[in-house]
PDB file of C-alpha atoms in Angstrom:
ATOM      1  CA  MET R   1      15.014 -16.065  -8.154  1.00 49.00           C
ATOM      2  CA  GLY R   2      14.776 -15.683  -4.190  1.00 55.00           C
ATOM      3  CA  ARG R   3      13.492 -12.491  -2.790  1.00 73.00           C
ATOM      4  CA  ALA R   4      16.093 -10.161  -1.137  1.00 82.00           C
ATOM      5  CA  ILE R   5      13.915  -8.209   1.163  1.00 87.00           C
ATOM      6  CA  THR R   6      13.497  -8.654   4.884  1.00 91.00           C
ATOM      7  CA  LEU R   7      10.640  -6.496   6.500  1.00 92.00           C
ATOM      8  CA  ILE R   8      11.600  -5.474  10.254  1.00 90.00           C
ATOM      9  CA  ARG R   9       8.928  -4.917  12.819  1.00 87.00           C
ATOM     10  CA  SER R  10       9.711  -3.814  16.166  1.00 86.00           C
ATOM     11  CA  SER R  11       7.331  -4.364  19.414  1.00 85.00           C
ATOM     12  CA  ALA R  12       8.754  -1.284  20.769  1.00 89.00           C
ATOM     13  CA  LEU R  13       7.045   0.845  18.148  1.00 89.00           C
ATOM     14  CA  SER R  14       3.036   1.204  17.618  1.00 88.00           C
ATOM     15  CA  ASP R  15       1.586  -1.332  15.817  1.00 83.00           C
ATOM     16  CA  VAL R  16      -1.172   1.020  14.405  1.00 86.00           C
ATOM     17  CA  ALA R  17       1.066   1.794  11.083  1.00 81.00           C
ATOM     18  CA  GLU R  18      -0.138  -0.330   8.350  1.00 80.00           C
ATOM     19  CA  TYR R  19       3.476  -0.977   7.020  1.00 86.00           C
ATOM     20  CA  ALA R  20       7.017  -2.376   8.284  1.00 89.00           C
ATOM     21  CA  TYR R  21       9.145   0.307  10.052  1.00 91.00           C
ATOM     22  CA  ALA R  22      12.322  -0.759   8.247  1.00 93.00           C
ATOM     23  CA  ALA R  23      13.648  -3.103   5.568  1.00 94.00           C
ATOM     24  CA  THR R  24      16.787  -4.706   4.478  1.00 92.00           C
ATOM     25  CA  ALA R  25      18.340  -6.273   1.677  1.00 94.00           C
ATOM     26  CA  PRO R  26      21.686  -8.325   1.360  1.00 92.00           C
ATOM     27  CA  ALA R  27      24.889  -6.732   0.001  1.00 92.00           C
ATOM     28  CA  GLU R  28      24.610  -8.781  -3.118  1.00 93.00           C
ATOM     29  CA  ALA R  29      21.011  -7.409  -4.107  1.00 95.00           C
ATOM     30  CA  ARG R  30      20.928  -5.202  -7.091  1.00 95.00           C
ATOM     31  CA  LEU R  31      19.152  -1.968  -6.097  1.00 96.00           C
ATOM     32  CA  VAL R  32      16.483  -0.450  -8.419  1.00 97.00           C
ATOM     33  CA  PHE R  33      15.736   3.064  -8.021  1.00 97.00           C
ATOM     34  CA  LEU R  34      12.438   4.162  -9.393  1.00 97.00           C
ATOM     35  CA  ALA R  35      11.627   7.623 -10.514  1.00 96.00           C
ATOM     36  CA  GLY R  36       8.188   8.772  -9.163  1.00 96.00           C
ATOM     37  CA  ALA R  37       5.405   6.801 -10.904  1.00 98.00           C
ATOM     38  CA  CYS R  38       2.833   9.095 -12.153  1.00 98.00           C
ATOM     39  CA  PRO R  39      -0.811   8.457 -13.276  1.00 98.00           C
ATOM     40  CA  LEU R  40      -0.041   9.226 -16.659  1.00 98.00           C
ATOM     41  CA  ASN R  41      -1.678   7.090 -19.649  1.00 98.00           C
ATOM     42  CA  GLU R  42       0.396   5.966 -22.502  1.00 96.00           C
ATOM     43  CA  ASP R  43      -0.359   9.015 -24.741  1.00 97.00           C
ATOM     44  CA  GLY R  44       0.995  11.222 -21.648  1.00 96.00           C
ATOM     45  CA  SER R  45      -2.659  12.450 -20.646  1.00 98.00           C
ATOM     46  CA  THR R  46      -3.295  12.310 -16.809  1.00 98.00           C
ATOM     47  CA  ALA R  47      -5.534   9.514 -15.882  1.00 98.00           C
ATOM     48  CA  ALA R  48      -8.439   9.542 -13.458  1.00 98.00           C
ATOM     49  CA  VAL R  49      -8.454  13.534 -13.323  1.00 98.00           C
ATOM     50  CA  GLY R  50      -9.737  14.655  -9.836  1.00 98.00           C
ATOM     51  CA  ASP R  51      -9.700  10.998  -8.608  1.00 98.00           C
ATOM     52  CA  TYR R  52      -7.223  10.282  -5.636  1.00 98.00           C
ATOM     53  CA  ALA R  53      -7.873   6.679  -5.821  1.00 98.00           C
ATOM     54  CA  GLY R  54      -7.947   6.238  -9.602  1.00 98.00           C
ATOM     55  CA  GLN R  55      -4.628   8.092  -9.972  1.00 98.00           C
ATOM     56  CA  ALA R  56      -3.055   6.144  -7.204  1.00 98.00           C
ATOM     57  CA  ALA R  57      -4.126   3.043  -9.167  1.00 98.00           C
ATOM     58  CA  LYS R  58      -2.799   4.084 -12.195  1.00 98.00           C
ATOM     59  CA  ALA R  59       0.307   4.929 -10.524  1.00 98.00           C
ATOM     60  CA  VAL R  60       0.748   1.603  -9.019  1.00 98.00           C
ATOM     61  CA  GLU R  61       0.178   0.266 -12.641  1.00 98.00           C
ATOM     62  CA  ASN R  62       2.986   2.168 -14.019  1.00 98.00           C
ATOM     63  CA  MET R  63       5.373   1.268 -11.244  1.00 98.00           C
ATOM     64  CA  ARG R  64       4.396  -2.486 -12.127  1.00 98.00           C
ATOM     65  CA  VAL R  65       5.439  -1.736 -15.603  1.00 98.00           C
ATOM     66  CA  ALA R  66       8.656   0.004 -14.590  1.00 98.00           C
ATOM     67  CA  LEU R  67       9.658  -2.640 -12.131  1.00 98.00           C
ATOM     68  CA  ALA R  68       9.029  -5.342 -14.610  1.00 98.00           C
ATOM     69  CA  ALA R  69      11.263  -3.538 -17.217  1.00 98.00           C
ATOM     70  CA  ALA R  70      13.957  -3.872 -14.374  1.00 96.00           C
ATOM     71  CA  GLY R  71      13.458  -7.649 -13.707  1.00 95.00           C
ATOM     72  CA  ALA R  72      11.658  -6.922 -10.504  1.00 96.00           C
ATOM     73  CA  SER R  73       7.890  -6.580  -9.092  1.00 96.00           C
ATOM     74  CA  LEU R  74       6.071  -4.922  -6.206  1.00 97.00           C
ATOM     75  CA  ASP R  75       7.401  -8.104  -4.021  1.00 96.00           C
ATOM     76  CA  ASP R  76      10.905  -6.706  -4.654  1.00 96.00           C
ATOM     77  CA  VAL R  77      10.113  -2.897  -3.165  1.00 97.00           C
ATOM     78  CA  ILE R  78      12.020  -2.200  -0.280  1.00 97.00           C
ATOM     79  CA  SER R  79      10.417   1.359   0.588  1.00 97.00           C
ATOM     80  CA  THR R  80       8.144   3.622  -0.778  1.00 98.00           C
ATOM     81  CA  ARG R  81       7.048   7.538  -0.778  1.00 98.00           C
ATOM     82  CA  VAL R  82       3.514   8.299  -1.779  1.00 98.00           C
ATOM     83  CA  LEU R  83       2.990  12.016  -2.675  1.00 98.00           C
ATOM     84  CA  VAL R  84      -0.280  13.543  -2.675  1.00 98.00           C
ATOM     85  CA  ALA R  85      -1.346  16.959  -3.822  1.00 98.00           C
ATOM     86  CA  SER R  86      -3.520  17.799  -1.101  1.00 98.00           C
ATOM     87  CA  SER R  87      -3.469  19.244   2.327  1.00 97.00           C
ATOM     88  CA  ARG R  88      -6.815  17.036   3.495  1.00 97.00           C
ATOM     89  CA  GLN R  89      -5.696  14.152   5.317  1.00 97.00           C
ATOM     90  CA  GLU R  90      -8.981  11.901   3.756  1.00 98.00           C
ATOM     91  CA  ASP R  91      -7.537  12.691   0.572  1.00 98.00           C
ATOM     92  CA  LEU R  92      -4.096  11.255   1.767  1.00 98.00           C
ATOM     93  CA  VAL R  93      -5.717   8.295   2.995  1.00 97.00           C
ATOM     94  CA  LYS R  94      -7.670   7.518  -0.244  1.00 98.00           C
ATOM     95  CA  ALA R  95      -4.375   7.525  -2.238  1.00 98.00           C
ATOM     96  CA  TRP R  96      -2.583   5.375   0.607  1.00 97.00           C
ATOM     97  CA  GLU R  97      -5.310   2.612   0.822  1.00 97.00           C
ATOM     98  CA  VAL R  98      -4.817   1.722  -2.888  1.00 98.00           C
ATOM     99  CA  VAL R  99      -1.021   1.661  -2.633  1.00 98.00           C
ATOM    100  CA  ARG R 100      -1.248  -0.443   0.689  1.00 97.00           C
ATOM    101  CA  ASP R 101      -3.986  -2.853  -0.964  1.00 97.00           C
ATOM    102  CA  ALA R 102      -1.684  -3.153  -3.967  1.00 98.00           C
ATOM    103  CA  PHE R 103       1.222  -4.620  -1.827  1.00 97.00           C
ATOM    104  CA  GLY R 104      -1.019  -6.733   0.170  1.00 95.00           C
ATOM    105  CA  ASP R 105       1.147  -8.807   2.651  1.00 93.00           C
ATOM    106  CA  HIS R 106       4.250  -7.333   1.477  1.00 94.00           C
ATOM    107  CA  ASP R 107       3.853  -3.898   3.599  1.00 93.00           C
ATOM    108  CA  VAL R 108       7.019  -2.178   2.935  1.00 95.00           C
ATOM    109  CA  PRO R 109       8.142   0.978   4.873  1.00 96.00           C
ATOM    110  CA  SER R 110       6.531   3.906   3.475  1.00 96.00           C
ATOM    111  CA  THR R 111       6.312   7.669   3.700  1.00 97.00           C
ATOM    112  CA  LEU R 112       2.855   9.195   3.001  1.00 97.00           C
ATOM    113  CA  MET R 113       3.170  13.027   2.298  1.00 98.00           C
ATOM    114  CA  GLY R 114       0.842  15.640   1.357  1.00 98.00           C
ATOM    115  CA  VAL R 115       2.432  18.215  -0.926  1.00 98.00           C
ATOM    116  CA  THR R 116       1.263  21.522  -2.615  1.00 97.00           C
ATOM    117  CA  VAL R 117       1.698  20.520  -6.353  1.00 98.00           C
ATOM    118  CA  LEU R 118       3.020  17.748  -8.739  1.00 98.00           C
ATOM    119  CA  GLY R 119       4.605  18.054 -11.857  1.00 97.00           C
ATOM    120  CA  TYR R 120       1.933  16.970 -14.524  1.00 97.00           C
ATOM    121  CA  ASN R 121      -1.370  18.906 -15.308  1.00 96.00           C
ATOM    122  CA  ASP R 122      -4.163  17.791 -13.138  1.00 98.00           C
ATOM    123  CA  GLN R 123      -1.830  15.294 -11.314  1.00 98.00           C
ATOM    124  CA  LEU R 124      -2.600  14.250  -7.735  1.00 98.00           C
ATOM    125  CA  VAL R 125      -0.703  11.456  -6.781  1.00 98.00           C
ATOM    126  CA  GLU R 126       3.005  10.114  -7.539  1.00 98.00           C
ATOM    127  CA  ILE R 127       4.676   7.113  -5.897  1.00 98.00           C
ATOM    128  CA  GLU R 128       8.623   6.853  -5.499  1.00 98.00           C
ATOM    129  CA  GLY R 129      10.302   3.642  -4.754  1.00 97.00           C
ATOM    130  CA  VAL R 130      13.446   1.306  -4.194  1.00 98.00           C
ATOM    131  CA  ALA R 131      13.416  -2.243  -5.138  1.00 97.00           C
ATOM    132  CA  ALA R 132      16.195  -4.802  -4.327  1.00 97.00           C
ATOM    133  CA  VAL R 133      16.729  -7.956  -6.640  1.00 95.00           C
ATOM    134  CA  LEU R 134      18.541 -11.086  -6.352  1.00 93.00           C
ATOM    135  CA  ASP R 135      19.565 -11.884  -9.793  1.00 87.00           C
ATOM    136  CA  SER R 136      21.174 -15.281  -9.263  1.00 69.00           C
TER     137      SER R 136
END
């Protein structure tokens, strides 16, 4: 199965960002819209309470599981939104570094946002994503 994603970079934009600025998928790609991947254990408890990096790692792990169930992987993700319950930039960076490292060279367009609160008790991180898959 071939990859559907093309990452786009522009020499007219700063190269400081650790992600591509845009991405495309061909018309025949099947889109997979992911709910926010949360740092929840199988029993519903929140993993890594108080640990931004630990929660980001668990959210990425759960994202991988959801993608696999849809016939996709992290390499099929076309964009992400990383939500971090903090107003401190260093907390956002802790979570972002885990997400960035998980994606490796497949540095999809991403938005990193500090938010007031997330939906589960003790939740600090959530990762939304969209993937594109060629099924042929």
